[in-house]
Amino acid sequence: MIAEKEEILPGIFRFEFEVSEGFLRKAEPGRFVQVEVSSGPFPVTRRPFTISSRSTDSIEIIFEVVGRGTKTLAETDEGQSLRMLGPLGHGYKLNSGEWLLIGGGLGAAGFPGLAASIDCGLMILGAATKNRLLTIDGIKTRAITEDGSSGMKGLVTDLLKTVLWDSFSNIALCGPIAMMKAVIEMMPVESRTVTQVSAEARMGCGWGACEGCSIPGADGGYLKCCTDGPVLPALAVNWDLWEGIHR
Amino acid sequence: MIAEKEEILPGIFRFEFEVSEGFLRKAEPGRFVQVEVSSGPFPVTRRPFTISSRSTDSIEIIFEVVGRGTKTLAETDEGQSLRMLGPLGHGYKLNSGEWLLIGGGLGAAGFPGLAASIDCGLMILGAATKNRLLTIDGIKTRAITEDGSSGMKGLVTDLLKTVLWDSFSNIALCGPIAMMKAVIEMMPVESRTVTQVSAEARMGCGWGACEGCSIPGADGGYLKCCTDGPVLPALAVNWDLWEGIHR
Amino acid sequence: MRYYWELWGRRFDSPIILASGTAGFGLELMEQNNLHGAAAVVSKATTLKPTPGNPPPRIVETKFGLLNSIGLANPGVDEIVKTILPEADSLPIPLIVNVAGETVEEFPAVIEKLERSPVPFGYEVNVSCPNVAAGGMVFGASPSTVEEIARLVNSVTSRPFSVKLTPNEGSITEAAQAAETGGADSVTVCNTFLGMKMNWRTGRAPLKRKVGGYSSPALLPLTVARVYKTCEAVDIPVLASGGVSCPEDVLELLAAGAVMVQVGTWLMRRPDAAGELREGVVRLLESDSQ
Amino acid sequence: MRYYWELWGRRFDSPIILASGTAGFGLELMEQNNLHGAAAVVSKATTLKPTPGNPPPRIVETKFGLLNSIGLANPGVDEIVKTILPEADSLPIPLIVNVAGETVEEFPAVIEKLERSPVPFGYEVNVSCPNVAAGGMVFGASPSTVEEIARLVNSVTSRPFSVKLTPNEGSITEAAQAAETGGADSVTVCNTFLGMKMNWRTGRAPLKRKVGGYSSPALLPLTVARVYKTCEAVDIPVLASGGVSCPEDVLELLAAGAVMVQVGTWLMRRPDAAGELREGVVRLLESDSQ
Ligand SMILES: Cc1cc2nc3c(=O)[nH]c(=O)nc-3n(C[C@H](O)[C@H](O)[C@H](O)COP(=O)(O)OP(=O)(O)OC[C@H]3O[C@@H](n4cnc5c(N)ncnc54)[C@H](O)[C@@H]3O)c2cc1C
Ligand SMILES: Cc1cc2nc3c(=O)[nH]c(=O)nc-3n(C[C@H](O)[C@H](O)[C@H](O)COP(=O)(O)OP(=O)(O)OC[C@H]3O[C@@H](n4cnc5c(N)ncnc54)[C@H](O)[C@@H]3O)c2cc1C
Ligand SMILES: Cc1cc2nc3c(=O)[nH]c(=O)nc-3n(C[C@H](O)[C@H](O)[C@H](O)COP(=O)(O)O)c2cc1C
Ligand SMILES: Cc1cc2nc3c(=O)[nH]c(=O)nc-3n(C[C@H](O)[C@H](O)[C@H](O)COP(=O)(O)O)c2cc1C
Ligand code: FES
Ligand code: FES
């Protein structure tokens, strides 16, 4: 059931879902849910969303309206029930030591829950403009927007130029593929080995059966975003191929 | 636009639609409209309904929920607009002289408008039960129900046994095919020649293009319900074949 | 900016053609003032002899589409030449006459009779009707039959013609190549898909011939694929038919390679579909080119 | 009252089979406790060599359906026999292994290897994959190839097998007859329909191979027709596959003549589909028999 619904930014929604205790226990940072967005049969597949955070009896997702499924979802009212599968997939390895969180646009949707579970030293958020920039309370954050409407003006990679990479023993990275690739390329090699990326792919089932959610693997072949990921070691991915498939 | 909506009997609705003057002028008794029941593409075709009556700026339809299309229509709210084609087809030939109107179930839906345009001597209405029996004000009516819950108990044909056929110079007949056939068979031959039936067929277009709405004709071949009818001379139809196609 | 589409050497300001069997001979639509936006209209099937068509019901809806079993109902070519084509002469847009036959020889026979009328702009040769026992899609499944029919038709007319193919049997690309070899000026991809509804309570099919032609907006991706593959296989223009219910669908079929796009089932619901679709197409093209 | 359905001499209390490619090897569903209600599970395609599958995206949605271009991704028969089948031994329901090949000879070669495992209840021979260049639906379009493959498979196994046919090319009834002649124990009707999506703004197809396999609840009437026609053409049982999304769909396919009914795309949306469908079927049958 949708316990709360809020349009936190224009076209970006926060939904709070009441869930069972068993569900909560497994709602670890980085895992996701598959939401049936329409009561009718179309669109046919569910839509995947990162679990943004959890409280004592609910989880939250934060999503942007980008197409038909998210539009339908955004039109669903508070109090209505939706079918939801999950928590699915593998989340972040919650290693000890200080973390750097790097998020582009809605890529930061999963950071509230992650930040609450780890020792977060710094969070770096980028977005096209102020209206696409998530704000996450209680965590030291530096923001950058492409149009300069909030924080610095520029790309996440510009902000990162001044980062002391070796002061962080863990890095979480989530955002558009091109952005993630650029970030990884500018990192020192040692930082890459401690970077976990939260990957996205168009999903069929979301629970490992259909081989629909492939991401090119560093060792050849493909990884399944839904069950090998969505959180993957940065070095497990073949970034050139992955960027290629997104035209 | 649906100016008024009323559930006149359980599962039977009366809708009043605001229409233009041009539309009203052509909304003669027996003609029908094709209503787009859903805003989405399914069901694909429109649904045909007899124009029940017209006032100074609106028409009414009366319909029963029998399947998906009529269910969707019944769920449409007052104030909403629906696409409606029409008035379509050929209505009753409004001959002078006294009329006998014979309706089975929702077959009587078109009688209010017809009765207002002719000299109606008697209306005979039959239905399975009281809850399916339309009431039409201001016209001398005799009713019969199969379960006796209103009027006599029995079939329309039972009521008709006492009718003085030759006192009517026009007969309008509308209802289930088997009922219409039984009525015609019990009529004197002269009455058949003055009987007009309001026919039904599953329609594709409703405006003559698709050859989908065929009714077996008395001279061989098929009539188009939508443009040759829906009101047809009783003798124009091949009743044996027509009854046959409805299993 | 103005947009143009071309068929058989003629330019049109709309890519929309009204599909066979869903627009009559265009006369009802002309009366309703609903022909604007259409480049041309394809008539219902014309056969050598008068054909009463299949027993009703001929239209059965399923949850997400429509089954039809019309069975080429038409008064026969003689009557059509005598009474309908003269009326159709007043159509504001070209008429393409859809032709069907029970034997290979009937196709040229029908067209020879149609040649006496000045009205047809061209023909659509229907080797793909799913609703008749003789001829129909059986012809379309065999490349050699398709080629022979195209050749025979070509020999009796200098008017352009399209061969309308079936997706149900055989290979649509091979059939298209056969039509091209036989001299067709284009192919129409494609006729309805074989479909059926069953009443599980009674164990009976509502259609008397059990199976019928299935059409639905949900079939658009099937048409897109077949248009694309056919365009790869032949050099003659491809007319798309199947699944169009909005302007984006038209643009998708054009992007797949079609020169023009037909609308059928959706026209039965929206007699003003051609105007709606053309306007939508032009609006989308304009917004895209900005 | 209890209801039974039968396949290959075995009785099941459900008519639902999980379709190939949408249920893995059933292991994920077993872990989720979602196998109840299913009579059997068909594995994803197994090939001779490890197959990485097609480049992503592999799943593209259209307005009313789903395009997939998986391309038979699987670790190859050796790995499957070594690691997956032993795990699958703990499945509470029979496993039917779906087999594909790039050449005619690869089918018996794969099955010979599978024969070493006690796990498979039977096989589904996939001559109809729309997503690969070699083999795939090209095989299914040719009755003589279908017959040859069935014969070769029959010669290397005594386990029952079904040949999964294509609706895209050739004649499905002729292919079914060829499978029967070749010794198949049943046929599966049918694999996905060739479909495509085009981005008209870019002129590009989202799928790298352009065309893919299209599935949708809206295709049910296409499956009903093909099941019905195939049942008329052969004496071996027909397994239905395509378009199932509710219990009424299952009953409709059974009424058309299928002995069992597969669910694929809908299972991806509803991992508990088998239970839902079986319960719905039984409820409808009970209410009908009153
Ligand atoms: C594991 C995972 C977690 C995600 N978490 C979030 C989240 O927390 N917040 C959020 O806003 N979004 C998230 N996404 C993306 C979200 O699932 C898509 O935006 C959504 O499915 C689009 O649905 P639609 O019907 O609105 O768009 P469509 O109409 O289907 O497509 C619109 C556009 O989105 C792209 N798209 C469609 N599906 C996906 C997909 N599965 N992944 C990436 N791009 C897609 C299409 O290529 C197209 O360009 C996540 C995706 C994955 C795989
Ligand atoms: C000219 C004409 C005038 C009509 N006037 C009225 C009216 O005034 N009031 C009214 O209640 N109904 C009227 N009908 C019948 C009405 O159109 C159908 O009840 C309606 O289309 C059913 O739609 P559905 O989607 O609810 O039913 P479906 O789910 O499509 O079918 C439910 C049942 O209704 C039958 N059915 C479906 N369509 C038709 C049809 N076009 N004609 C006959 N039976 C059909 C089916 O065989 C099935 O048994 C008229 C029909 C015609 C042809
Ligand atoms: C009611 C109906 C009648 C049809 N009659 C014919 C016909 O006579 N000849 C023909 O070639 N195609 C006929 N068709 C096929 C259509 O012309 C068209 O190719 C098909 O319906 C797919 O297009 P659509 O999805 O736009 O309807 C008919 C289709 C319908 C629905
Ligand atoms: C993602 C996906 C993968 C598939 N993989 C296979 C496969 O490997 N082998 C096969 O025979 N069929 C495969 N199919 C076809 C399905 O088994 C099924 O026949 C088809 O999708 C139609 O049924 P449905 O409408 O229930 O999905 C696949 C279908 C989908 C959607
Ligand atoms: S989405 Fe089906 S395997 Fe990942
Ligand atoms: S409904 Fe189309 S011709 Fe009558």
PDB file of N, CA, C and O in Angstrom, chain D residues 105-135:
ATOM      1  N   GLU D 105      22.409 -31.490 -36.876  1.00  0.00           N
ATOM      2  CA  GLU D 105      23.093 -32.519 -36.082  1.00  0.00           C
ATOM      3  C   GLU D 105      23.279 -32.113 -34.621  1.00  0.00           C
ATOM      4  O   GLU D 105      23.505 -32.968 -33.769  1.00  0.00           O
ATOM      5  N   GLU D 106      23.246 -30.810 -34.372  1.00  0.00           N
ATOM      6  CA  GLU D 106      23.464 -30.384 -32.990  1.00  0.00           C
ATOM      7  C   GLU D 106      22.325 -30.812 -32.061  1.00  0.00           C
ATOM      8  O   GLU D 106      22.548 -31.013 -30.866  1.00  0.00           O
ATOM      9  N   PHE D 107      21.132 -30.952 -32.607  1.00  0.00           N
ATOM     10  CA  PHE D 107      20.010 -31.342 -31.739  1.00  0.00           C
ATOM     11  C   PHE D 107      20.250 -32.699 -31.087  1.00  0.00           C
ATOM     12  O   PHE D 107      20.236 -32.809 -29.850  1.00  0.00           O
ATOM     13  N   PRO D 108      20.526 -33.779 -31.879  1.00  0.00           N
ATOM     14  CA  PRO D 108      20.786 -35.057 -31.209  1.00  0.00           C
ATOM     15  C   PRO D 108      22.059 -35.011 -30.369  1.00  0.00           C
ATOM     16  O   PRO D 108      22.136 -35.684 -29.337  1.00  0.00           O
ATOM     17  N   ALA D 109      23.017 -34.192 -30.766  1.00  0.00           N
ATOM     18  CA  ALA D 109      24.267 -34.117 -30.002  1.00  0.00           C
ATOM     19  C   ALA D 109      23.994 -33.560 -28.601  1.00  0.00           C
ATOM     20  O   ALA D 109      24.506 -34.078 -27.599  1.00  0.00           O
ATOM     21  N   VAL D 110      23.200 -32.508 -28.529  1.00  0.00           N
ATOM     22  CA  VAL D 110      22.865 -31.944 -27.226  1.00  0.00           C
ATOM     23  C   VAL D 110      22.093 -32.968 -26.405  1.00  0.00           C
ATOM     24  O   VAL D 110      22.366 -33.186 -25.217  1.00  0.00           O
ATOM     25  N   ILE D 111      21.150 -33.615 -27.044  1.00  0.00           N
ATOM     26  CA  ILE D 111      20.282 -34.525 -26.295  1.00  0.00           C
ATOM     27  C   ILE D 111      21.051 -35.750 -25.821  1.00  0.00           C
ATOM     28  O   ILE D 111      20.831 -36.250 -24.705  1.00  0.00           O
ATOM     29  N   GLU D 112      21.993 -36.213 -26.625  1.00  0.00           N
ATOM     30  CA  GLU D 112      22.815 -37.337 -26.152  1.00  0.00           C
ATOM     31  C   GLU D 112      23.505 -36.994 -24.839  1.00  0.00           C
ATOM     32  O   GLU D 112      23.632 -37.822 -23.949  1.00  0.00           O
ATOM     33  N   LYS D 113      23.972 -35.763 -24.740  1.00  0.00           N
ATOM     34  CA  LYS D 113      24.630 -35.344 -23.500  1.00  0.00           C
ATOM     35  C   LYS D 113      23.622 -35.237 -22.358  1.00  0.00           C
ATOM     36  O   LYS D 113      23.925 -35.582 -21.213  1.00  0.00           O
ATOM     37  N   LEU D 114      22.446 -34.748 -22.676  1.00  0.00           N
ATOM     38  CA  LEU D 114      21.419 -34.623 -21.637  1.00  0.00           C
ATOM     39  C   LEU D 114      20.948 -35.988 -21.143  1.00  0.00           C
ATOM     40  O   LEU D 114      20.511 -36.133 -19.996  1.00  0.00           O
ATOM     41  N   GLU D 115      21.058 -36.984 -22.013  1.00  0.00           N
ATOM     42  CA  GLU D 115      20.619 -38.339 -21.658  1.00  0.00           C
ATOM     43  C   GLU D 115      21.409 -38.903 -20.477  1.00  0.00           C
ATOM     44  O   GLU D 115      20.942 -39.787 -19.775  1.00  0.00           O
ATOM     45  N   ARG D 116      22.623 -38.379 -20.301  1.00  0.00           N
ATOM     46  CA  ARG D 116      23.439 -38.867 -19.184  1.00  0.00           C
ATOM     47  C   ARG D 116      22.883 -38.436 -17.837  1.00  0.00           C
ATOM     48  O   ARG D 116      23.282 -38.952 -16.804  1.00  0.00           O
ATOM     49  N   SER D 117      22.023 -37.451 -17.857  1.00  0.00           N
ATOM     50  CA  SER D 117      21.433 -36.985 -16.597  1.00  0.00           C
ATOM     51  C   SER D 117      20.084 -37.669 -16.400  1.00  0.00           C
ATOM     52  O   SER D 117      19.311 -37.831 -17.345  1.00  0.00           O
ATOM     53  N   PRO D 118      19.797 -38.045 -15.158  1.00  0.00           N
ATOM     54  CA  PRO D 118      18.487 -38.665 -14.906  1.00  0.00           C
ATOM     55  C   PRO D 118      17.376 -37.620 -14.779  1.00  0.00           C
ATOM     56  O   PRO D 118      16.206 -37.985 -14.684  1.00  0.00           O
ATOM     57  N   VAL D 119      17.740 -36.358 -14.796  1.00  0.00           N
ATOM     58  CA  VAL D 119      16.771 -35.324 -14.415  1.00  0.00           C
ATOM     59  C   VAL D 119      15.693 -35.015 -15.464  1.00  0.00           C
ATOM     60  O   VAL D 119      14.518 -34.933 -15.129  1.00  0.00           O
ATOM     61  N   PRO D 120      16.044 -34.858 -16.733  1.00  0.00           N
ATOM     62  CA  PRO D 120      14.997 -34.420 -17.668  1.00  0.00           C
ATOM     63  C   PRO D 120      13.824 -35.391 -17.780  1.00  0.00           C
ATOM     64  O   PRO D 120      14.019 -36.599 -17.934  1.00  0.00           O
ATOM     65  N   PHE D 121      12.632 -34.845 -17.687  1.00  0.00           N
ATOM     66  CA  PHE D 121      11.411 -35.638 -17.877  1.00  0.00           C
ATOM     67  C   PHE D 121      11.181 -35.838 -19.368  1.00  0.00           C
ATOM     68  O   PHE D 121      10.641 -36.841 -19.826  1.00  0.00           O
ATOM     69  N   GLY D 122      11.602 -34.856 -20.139  1.00  0.00           N
ATOM     70  CA  GLY D 122      11.446 -34.927 -21.589  1.00  0.00           C
ATOM     71  C   GLY D 122      12.111 -33.701 -22.179  1.00  0.00           C
ATOM     72  O   GLY D 122      12.768 -32.930 -21.465  1.00  0.00           O
ATOM     73  N   TYR D 123      11.926 -33.515 -23.489  1.00  0.00           N
ATOM     74  CA  TYR D 123      12.591 -32.403 -24.160  1.00  0.00           C
ATOM     75  C   TYR D 123      11.594 -31.574 -24.964  1.00  0.00           C
ATOM     76  O   TYR D 123      10.541 -32.073 -25.371  1.00  0.00           O
ATOM     77  N   GLU D 124      11.983 -30.326 -25.153  1.00  0.00           N
ATOM     78  CA  GLU D 124      11.252 -29.500 -26.109  1.00  0.00           C
ATOM     79  C   GLU D 124      12.273 -29.061 -27.148  1.00  0.00           C
ATOM     80  O   GLU D 124      13.270 -28.414 -26.805  1.00  0.00           O
ATOM     81  N   VAL D 125      12.029 -29.433 -28.373  1.00  0.00           N
ATOM     82  CA  VAL D 125      12.987 -29.202 -29.447  1.00  0.00           C
ATOM     83  C   VAL D 125      12.595 -27.911 -30.161  1.00  0.00           C
ATOM     84  O   VAL D 125      11.554 -27.823 -30.805  1.00  0.00           O
ATOM     85  N   ASN D 126      13.458 -26.917 -29.985  1.00  0.00           N
ATOM     86  CA  ASN D 126      13.145 -25.563 -30.402  1.00  0.00           C
ATOM     87  C   ASN D 126      13.645 -25.302 -31.823  1.00  0.00           C
ATOM     88  O   ASN D 126      14.803 -24.936 -32.024  1.00  0.00           O
ATOM     89  N   VAL D 127      12.772 -25.486 -32.798  1.00  0.00           N
ATOM     90  CA  VAL D 127      13.142 -25.217 -34.201  1.00  0.00           C
ATOM     91  C   VAL D 127      12.551 -23.885 -34.630  1.00  0.00           C
ATOM     92  O   VAL D 127      12.275 -23.663 -35.806  1.00  0.00           O
ATOM     93  N   SER D 128      12.385 -22.987 -33.689  1.00  0.00           N
ATOM     94  CA  SER D 128      11.560 -21.809 -33.975  1.00  0.00           C
ATOM     95  C   SER D 128      12.055 -20.524 -33.336  1.00  0.00           C
ATOM     96  O   SER D 128      11.326 -19.549 -33.274  1.00  0.00           O
ATOM     97  N   CYS D 129      13.307 -20.483 -32.852  1.00  0.00           N
ATOM     98  CA  CYS D 129      13.766 -19.263 -32.204  1.00  0.00           C
ATOM     99  C   CYS D 129      13.889 -18.140 -33.227  1.00  0.00           C
ATOM    100  O   CYS D 129      14.597 -18.278 -34.222  1.00  0.00           O
ATOM    101  N   PRO D 130      13.214 -17.015 -33.018  1.00  0.00           N
ATOM    102  CA  PRO D 130      13.306 -15.922 -33.992  1.00  0.00           C
ATOM    103  C   PRO D 130      14.557 -15.065 -33.787  1.00  0.00           C
ATOM    104  O   PRO D 130      14.791 -14.145 -34.557  1.00  0.00           O
ATOM    105  N   ASN D 131      15.350 -15.370 -32.772  1.00  0.00           N
ATOM    106  CA  ASN D 131      16.422 -14.461 -32.373  1.00  0.00           C
ATOM    107  C   ASN D 131      17.839 -14.917 -32.678  1.00  0.00           C
ATOM    108  O   ASN D 131      18.784 -14.427 -32.087  1.00  0.00           O
ATOM    109  N   VAL D 132      17.986 -15.894 -33.552  1.00  0.00           N
ATOM    110  CA  VAL D 132      19.327 -16.311 -33.932  1.00  0.00           C
ATOM    111  C   VAL D 132      19.423 -16.393 -35.449  1.00  0.00           C
ATOM    112  O   VAL D 132      18.419 -16.603 -36.132  1.00  0.00           O
ATOM    113  N   ALA D 133      20.640 -16.200 -35.964  1.00  0.00           N
ATOM    114  CA  ALA D 133      20.828 -16.217 -37.410  1.00  0.00           C
ATOM    115  C   ALA D 133      20.838 -17.657 -37.918  1.00  0.00           C
ATOM    116  O   ALA D 133      20.125 -18.016 -38.852  1.00  0.00           O
ATOM    117  N   ALA D 134      21.641 -18.506 -37.274  1.00  0.00           N
ATOM    118  CA  ALA D 134      21.757 -19.885 -37.732  1.00  0.00           C
ATOM    119  C   ALA D 134      20.668 -20.727 -37.065  1.00  0.00           C
ATOM    120  O   ALA D 134      20.424 -20.615 -35.878  1.00  0.00           O
ATOM    121  N   GLY D 135      20.070 -21.613 -37.833  1.00  0.00           N
ATOM    122  CA  GLY D 135      19.053 -22.491 -37.259  1.00  0.00           C
ATOM    123  C   GLY D 135      17.799 -21.718 -36.952  1.00  0.00           C
ATOM    124  O   GLY D 135      17.271 -20.995 -37.779  1.00  0.00           O
TER     125      GLY D 135
END
